[in-house]
């Protein structure tokens, strides 16, 4: 079977009637569509997954691609065996698929990494020694922390998209001469708000600077086009793109990458090694030392193909759910939602909120135990942004995040709204105990032990 023939779910609706119906018309189905979870009252319900912003469930087409690739899986490149030849073709085809998915230019490289954090750390290792980095404090830690401290300018949280553009322009005017890199998120992992990428890129170019886009939260929900946006690099993660097989990518300009020492010194990164000389490869191989995560790359490519083909349906599906979720939460007394740019800002399906009088940990535990709803609570690896948004809040700078995706249905949204309303007006049904292992009902009949699956 050709790998290209399994990048999409079956077009035969009768093959998976329950999953197709649950997924919604025109959007790809996930393998978790029929997941059932226990509740603290002894009942069982289908899982309402509002944690897509952390990791998204696997697409059925991704699982199909991986299953098709496994029988002939072998090490890529430098192998003449049939399996190695076939696997090498799939690996390089996956590179081409990711290149197309982000609208990369002809000379742009696709370097496979572990995830966005790995991709951005790779770019940080490739910076010219005198480069200045400009980054907003609102970034996820993956984009905030890798850069050299002494040459990094952190910008305060912007109050509007226009303010973000102005802040970058002012910082570039004041930055020292030499290479400069602007790092910006596509969509906030805390509020879901979309940053003015094209406008910031234009300002960067006007000042001779380069720009890197953290697309981890944007790519699953909106198109990313390197050429149209005129950004220099894009970083993304497979596990947020419905391909949880341990691969991500850094895509973009080759010059800084080819000029830097390999990210991982070892086999594959080398063109030649003698007794006293090592010549490193150029191109993606330079930074993909060791045996690469071929299965992860195939999974990422399969996800990119499915998302690209269903992009309009995915966006419509998520925006309808987001509108209802925001409307429902806004009508509940005691619930506060958070935003950088205001209620009318364009955003993907992420809503962060607090409930007066309840800690975020208690809220997330009660949503899980009493309603079968999965959310994220805490600071979301964006401590500076969370502190800015929740300034003066009695919740100790932690909140609850509900992030939408292909695993969410209208019923799930209504269930979450109803559960939050009940928690805000009546509190949890059970007493809860917080410990180092999290927060659970004092009386909890659920078996939360993971089964041994190997």
XYZ file of C-alpha atoms in Angstrom:
454
model
C 0.000 0.000 0.000
C 1.327 3.447 -0.898
C 1.767 5.784 2.035
C 0.035 8.511 0.049
C -3.112 6.420 -0.079
C -3.383 6.275 3.699
C -2.811 9.903 4.601
C -6.565 10.439 4.822
C -9.381 8.655 6.665
C -11.468 6.225 4.667
C -13.989 7.904 2.374
C -16.352 5.014 3.068
C -18.604 6.474 5.760
C -19.896 3.042 6.708
C -16.404 1.885 7.660
C -16.455 3.890 10.898
C -20.019 5.076 11.456
C -19.649 6.023 15.119
C -16.361 7.863 14.702
C -17.417 9.692 11.559
C -20.596 10.868 13.243
C -18.779 11.971 16.394
C -16.040 13.810 14.535
C -18.423 16.124 12.702
C -18.963 16.585 9.003
C -15.853 17.244 6.970
C -13.250 17.083 9.745
C -10.762 14.240 10.267
C -11.522 11.693 12.983
C -9.285 10.914 15.962
C -8.591 7.533 17.516
C -9.846 8.831 20.872
C -13.381 9.588 19.668
C -14.902 6.721 21.692
C -12.796 7.028 24.856
C -14.866 6.359 27.992
C -13.788 7.572 31.424
C -15.019 6.777 34.954
C -16.669 9.365 37.183
C -16.459 9.640 40.949
C -20.139 8.678 41.319
C -19.551 5.327 39.621
C -20.901 6.273 36.202
C -18.950 6.190 32.935
C -19.080 8.875 30.252
C -17.345 9.739 27.002
C -14.276 11.900 27.505
C -14.617 15.608 26.740
C -11.063 16.545 25.810
C -10.431 20.263 26.281
C -6.659 19.819 26.520
C -5.705 19.947 22.836
C -3.359 22.848 23.552
C -1.108 20.499 25.525
C -1.257 17.447 23.235
C -3.860 16.556 20.644
C -5.184 13.009 20.170
C -3.892 10.981 17.241
C -5.717 11.201 13.927
C -6.997 7.940 12.486
C -5.168 8.709 9.246
C -1.934 9.192 11.199
C -2.320 5.816 12.881
C -3.024 4.248 9.486
C 0.118 5.780 7.999
C 2.255 4.549 10.890
C 0.784 1.044 10.738
C 1.472 0.895 7.002
C 5.069 2.015 7.480
C 5.989 -0.304 10.364
C 6.347 -3.631 8.493
C 9.093 -2.238 6.250
C 10.566 0.149 8.830
C 14.355 0.387 8.596
C 17.139 2.897 9.065
C 17.115 5.634 6.443
C 19.858 6.650 4.014
C 23.035 4.701 3.284
C 21.146 1.387 3.014
C 20.642 -0.660 -0.138
C 18.182 -3.128 1.336
C 14.595 -2.920 0.122
C 13.232 -1.842 3.501
C 15.837 0.885 3.885
C 15.154 2.199 0.401
C 11.403 2.321 0.956
C 11.725 3.905 4.402
C 14.160 6.507 3.068
C 11.647 7.483 0.399
C 8.919 7.882 3.004
C 11.196 9.921 5.257
C 12.134 12.351 2.505
C 8.531 12.453 1.265
C 7.553 13.416 4.804
C 10.057 16.258 4.646
C 8.465 17.474 1.409
C 4.980 17.253 2.957
C 5.974 19.423 5.921
C 7.720 21.851 3.543
C 4.468 22.228 1.607
C 2.301 22.423 4.737
C 4.014 25.584 5.965
C 4.361 27.196 2.524
C 8.140 27.081 2.618
C 10.281 28.590 -0.140
C 12.355 26.495 -2.522
C 15.595 27.014 -0.618
C 14.151 26.479 2.868
C 15.257 23.487 4.903
C 13.041 21.149 6.919
C 14.958 19.813 9.898
C 13.106 17.172 11.888
C 13.310 17.682 15.643
C 11.572 16.270 18.703
C 9.073 19.131 19.092
C 8.850 22.925 19.087
C 11.108 23.269 22.126
C 13.793 21.223 20.408
C 13.383 23.179 17.166
C 13.788 26.549 18.868
C 16.778 25.347 20.873
C 18.324 24.176 17.620
C 17.886 27.640 16.120
C 19.331 29.199 19.270
C 22.440 27.041 18.823
C 22.774 28.333 15.256
C 22.658 32.043 16.051
C 25.669 34.135 15.011
C 27.693 34.902 18.118
C 26.824 38.606 17.977
C 23.107 38.197 17.289
C 20.510 40.096 19.333
C 17.192 38.361 20.038
C 13.926 40.232 20.627
C 11.089 38.286 22.233
C 7.882 39.117 24.083
C 7.542 38.039 27.705
C 4.179 36.594 26.662
C 5.868 33.664 24.919
C 5.695 30.018 25.944
C 8.902 29.045 27.729
C 9.993 27.108 24.630
C 10.283 30.406 22.769
C 11.238 32.562 25.752
C 14.180 30.719 27.301
C 16.601 29.246 24.703
C 18.287 32.512 23.723
C 21.546 33.925 25.176
C 20.537 35.967 28.208
C 23.072 38.729 27.685
C 21.887 39.371 24.115
C 18.138 38.963 24.543
C 15.651 41.838 24.814
C 12.357 40.887 26.471
C 9.402 43.047 25.547
C 6.494 43.634 27.916
C 3.098 42.139 27.218
C 1.459 44.180 24.439
C -2.036 45.576 24.969
C -3.051 45.269 21.310
C -1.746 43.903 18.005
C -0.721 47.421 17.005
C 1.176 47.822 20.269
C 3.011 44.571 19.562
C 4.156 45.854 16.174
C 5.258 49.180 17.667
C 7.162 47.474 20.468
C 9.136 45.380 17.993
C 9.879 48.430 15.844
C 11.127 50.413 18.846
C 13.272 47.524 20.071
C 14.863 47.090 16.653
C 15.662 50.793 16.428
C 17.471 50.580 19.751
C 19.160 47.223 19.144
C 22.896 47.146 18.476
C 24.203 46.660 14.969
C 24.646 43.114 13.756
C 22.353 40.141 13.240
C 18.982 40.402 14.940
C 16.222 37.864 15.395
C 12.613 38.539 16.397
C 10.814 35.566 17.963
C 7.025 35.661 18.099
C 4.212 33.236 18.713
C 1.516 32.679 16.129
C -1.262 32.092 18.668
C -0.915 32.431 22.416
C -1.004 29.114 24.260
C -2.775 30.875 27.150
C -5.400 33.067 25.476
C -5.485 31.700 21.924
C -5.106 35.223 20.532
C -3.359 35.547 17.191
C -0.375 37.864 16.965
C 0.084 40.198 13.951
C 2.732 38.006 12.349
C 2.845 39.568 8.898
C 3.022 43.087 10.331
C 5.811 42.167 12.750
C 7.670 40.404 9.933
C 7.420 43.525 7.784
C 8.869 45.652 10.591
C 11.670 43.132 11.093
C 12.543 43.188 7.395
C 12.499 46.985 7.330
C 15.182 46.944 10.036
C 17.232 44.158 8.465
C 16.222 41.633 11.122
C 15.033 38.054 10.803
C 11.956 36.516 12.388
C 11.116 33.105 13.796
C 7.487 32.060 14.206
C 6.496 29.678 16.986
C 3.587 27.986 15.217
C 2.941 25.247 17.776
C -0.495 26.612 18.707
C -1.310 28.157 15.338
C -0.614 25.381 12.830
C -3.316 22.955 14.059
C -5.986 25.647 13.643
C -4.981 28.132 10.932
C -2.825 28.052 7.768
C 0.864 28.859 8.135
C 2.605 30.229 5.033
C 6.276 31.113 5.382
C 6.486 32.749 1.973
C 3.321 34.833 2.340
C 4.128 35.922 5.900
C 7.765 36.550 4.974
C 9.110 34.892 8.089
C 12.505 33.234 8.146
C 11.781 30.169 10.289
C 8.797 28.285 11.598
C 8.849 25.809 14.492
C 6.054 23.332 15.173
C 5.241 20.105 17.040
C 3.635 16.892 15.846
C 2.016 16.181 19.202
C -0.088 19.340 18.856
C -0.891 18.465 15.230
C -2.573 15.135 16.030
C 0.657 13.187 15.431
C 1.911 12.159 18.894
C 4.926 10.170 17.700
C 7.723 12.397 18.956
C 8.551 14.563 15.946
C 8.517 18.280 15.233
C 10.271 20.495 12.741
C 12.248 23.671 12.227
C 11.616 25.003 8.727
C 13.330 27.961 7.118
C 16.463 29.623 5.842
C 19.569 27.506 5.414
C 22.450 29.940 5.899
C 22.586 30.187 9.703
C 21.885 26.458 9.992
C 24.649 25.476 7.583
C 27.132 27.843 9.231
C 26.629 26.442 12.730
C 28.163 23.403 14.363
C 25.868 20.372 14.229
C 23.179 20.258 16.881
C 24.007 16.571 17.422
C 27.511 15.473 16.449
C 27.487 11.930 15.134
C 26.559 9.655 12.292
C 24.442 11.216 9.576
C 25.731 14.707 10.343
C 29.132 13.870 8.860
C 30.265 14.066 5.244
C 33.749 12.713 6.002
C 35.863 11.863 9.045
C 39.644 11.307 9.018
C 42.161 10.978 11.802
C 42.286 14.707 12.422
C 39.471 16.230 10.355
C 35.688 16.162 10.401
C 33.690 17.582 7.519
C 30.060 18.144 8.369
C 27.141 17.790 6.006
C 25.138 20.748 4.842
C 21.382 20.718 4.667
C 18.989 19.034 7.111
C 21.334 16.086 7.737
C 23.773 18.446 9.458
C 21.425 18.761 12.433
C 19.779 15.324 12.330
C 22.666 13.324 13.746
C 21.989 9.717 14.689
C 19.158 7.532 13.465
C 16.211 9.882 12.985
C 12.671 9.407 14.222
C 11.378 8.104 10.889
C 8.008 6.993 12.249
C 7.521 10.380 13.894
C 8.288 12.148 10.615
C 5.816 9.945 8.731
C 3.167 10.619 11.385
C 3.783 14.373 11.203
C 3.504 14.326 7.406
C 0.269 12.330 7.525
C -1.202 14.855 9.966
C -0.104 17.785 7.815
C -1.729 16.215 4.755
C -5.019 15.588 6.551
C -5.182 19.035 8.133
C -4.296 20.809 4.889
C -7.002 18.933 3.011
C -9.682 19.720 5.600
C -8.484 23.160 6.686
C -11.704 25.061 5.971
C -13.897 22.497 7.699
C -11.581 22.382 10.724
C -11.614 26.148 11.135
C -15.390 26.349 10.808
C -15.870 23.484 13.284
C -13.604 25.072 15.878
C -14.839 28.638 15.502
C -18.462 27.585 16.030
C -17.512 25.706 19.182
C -15.318 28.560 20.408
C -18.071 31.135 19.944
C -20.489 29.036 21.976
C -17.926 28.351 24.712
C -17.021 32.017 25.106
C -20.664 33.044 25.093
C -21.565 30.422 27.686
C -18.721 31.259 30.068
C -19.414 35.002 29.779
C -22.934 34.441 31.124
C -21.789 32.771 34.364
C -21.390 35.058 37.404
C -18.057 34.620 39.148
C -16.242 33.367 36.041
C -13.489 35.540 34.574
C -11.882 34.905 31.183
C -8.554 36.432 30.199
C -7.272 38.239 27.132
C -4.321 40.324 26.017
C -5.949 42.211 23.168
C -9.592 42.345 24.230
C -12.769 40.424 23.581
C -12.871 41.122 19.839
C -9.363 39.847 19.080
C -8.991 37.066 16.539
C -8.133 33.813 18.267
C -7.979 30.053 17.987
C -9.973 27.760 20.259
C -8.352 28.425 23.618
C -10.076 30.000 26.624
C -8.415 30.570 29.993
C -10.620 31.320 32.982
C -10.932 31.332 36.750
C -13.897 30.808 39.091
C -14.189 33.057 42.124
C -13.450 31.207 45.364
C -12.099 28.032 43.734
C -8.489 27.192 42.954
C -7.670 26.183 39.411
C -6.483 22.787 40.625
C -9.784 22.123 42.360
C -11.737 23.212 39.282
C -9.806 20.928 36.945
C -10.085 18.003 39.373
C -13.836 18.474 39.773
C -14.376 18.801 36.026
C -12.588 15.493 35.565
C -14.042 13.506 38.453
C -17.607 14.768 38.245
C -18.100 15.501 34.539
C -15.500 13.560 32.537
C -13.931 16.771 31.225
C -10.198 17.189 30.716
C -8.724 20.693 30.993
C -5.334 22.089 31.958
C -4.675 24.101 35.112
C -1.630 26.047 36.239
C 0.631 28.524 34.464
C 0.844 26.708 31.122
C 4.637 27.040 30.725
C 4.044 30.771 30.298
C 4.633 32.066 33.809
C 5.274 35.702 32.882
C 2.143 35.929 30.758
C -0.010 34.187 33.364
C 1.239 36.551 36.082
C 0.459 39.520 33.830
C -3.069 38.355 33.038
C -3.979 37.340 36.584
C -2.388 40.282 38.379
C -4.116 40.739 41.713
C -6.064 37.507 41.363
C -6.520 35.445 44.541
C -5.765 32.284 42.515
C -2.004 32.678 43.013
C -1.387 33.240 39.311
C -2.890 29.980 38.137
C -5.928 29.459 35.961
C -7.883 26.857 33.990
C -7.381 26.460 30.248
C -9.917 24.870 27.915
C -8.460 24.253 24.462
C -10.587 23.022 21.578
C -9.753 20.719 18.729
C -11.029 17.888 16.578
C -11.865 15.751 19.604
C -14.465 18.241 20.880
C -18.175 18.158 20.026
C -21.052 20.560 20.671
C -22.226 18.290 23.502
C -18.807 18.568 25.106
C -18.991 22.363 24.991
C -22.451 22.384 26.556
C -21.259 19.949 29.212
C -18.303 22.190 30.088
C -20.475 25.312 30.277
C -22.988 23.540 32.501
C -20.258 22.111 34.724
C -18.581 25.503 35.179
C -21.950 27.077 35.991
C -22.615 24.433 38.639
C -19.139 24.827 40.137
C -19.482 28.617 40.215
C -22.921 28.593 41.843
C -22.897 25.440 43.977
C -19.301 24.309 44.198
C -18.028 20.743 43.725
C -20.292 17.837 44.608
C -17.497 16.089 46.559
C -14.866 17.064 49.079
C -11.368 17.134 47.564
C -7.884 16.561 48.883
C -4.881 18.257 47.306
C -1.560 16.445 47.495
C 1.733 16.175 45.653
C 0.005 13.771 43.250
C -2.706 16.287 42.394
C -6.239 16.848 43.576
C -8.784 14.044 43.944
C -12.118 13.472 45.698
C -11.681 12.289 49.271
C -13.967 9.386 48.403
C -13.044 8.232 44.922
C -14.066 4.808 43.599
C -12.304 5.351 40.264
C -9.386 3.118 39.401
C -6.845 5.608 38.069
C -4.056 3.055 37.734
C -2.760 2.823 34.210
C -3.039 -0.721 32.855
C 0.161 -2.508 31.892
C -0.023 -2.573 28.091
C 3.205 -4.328 27.158
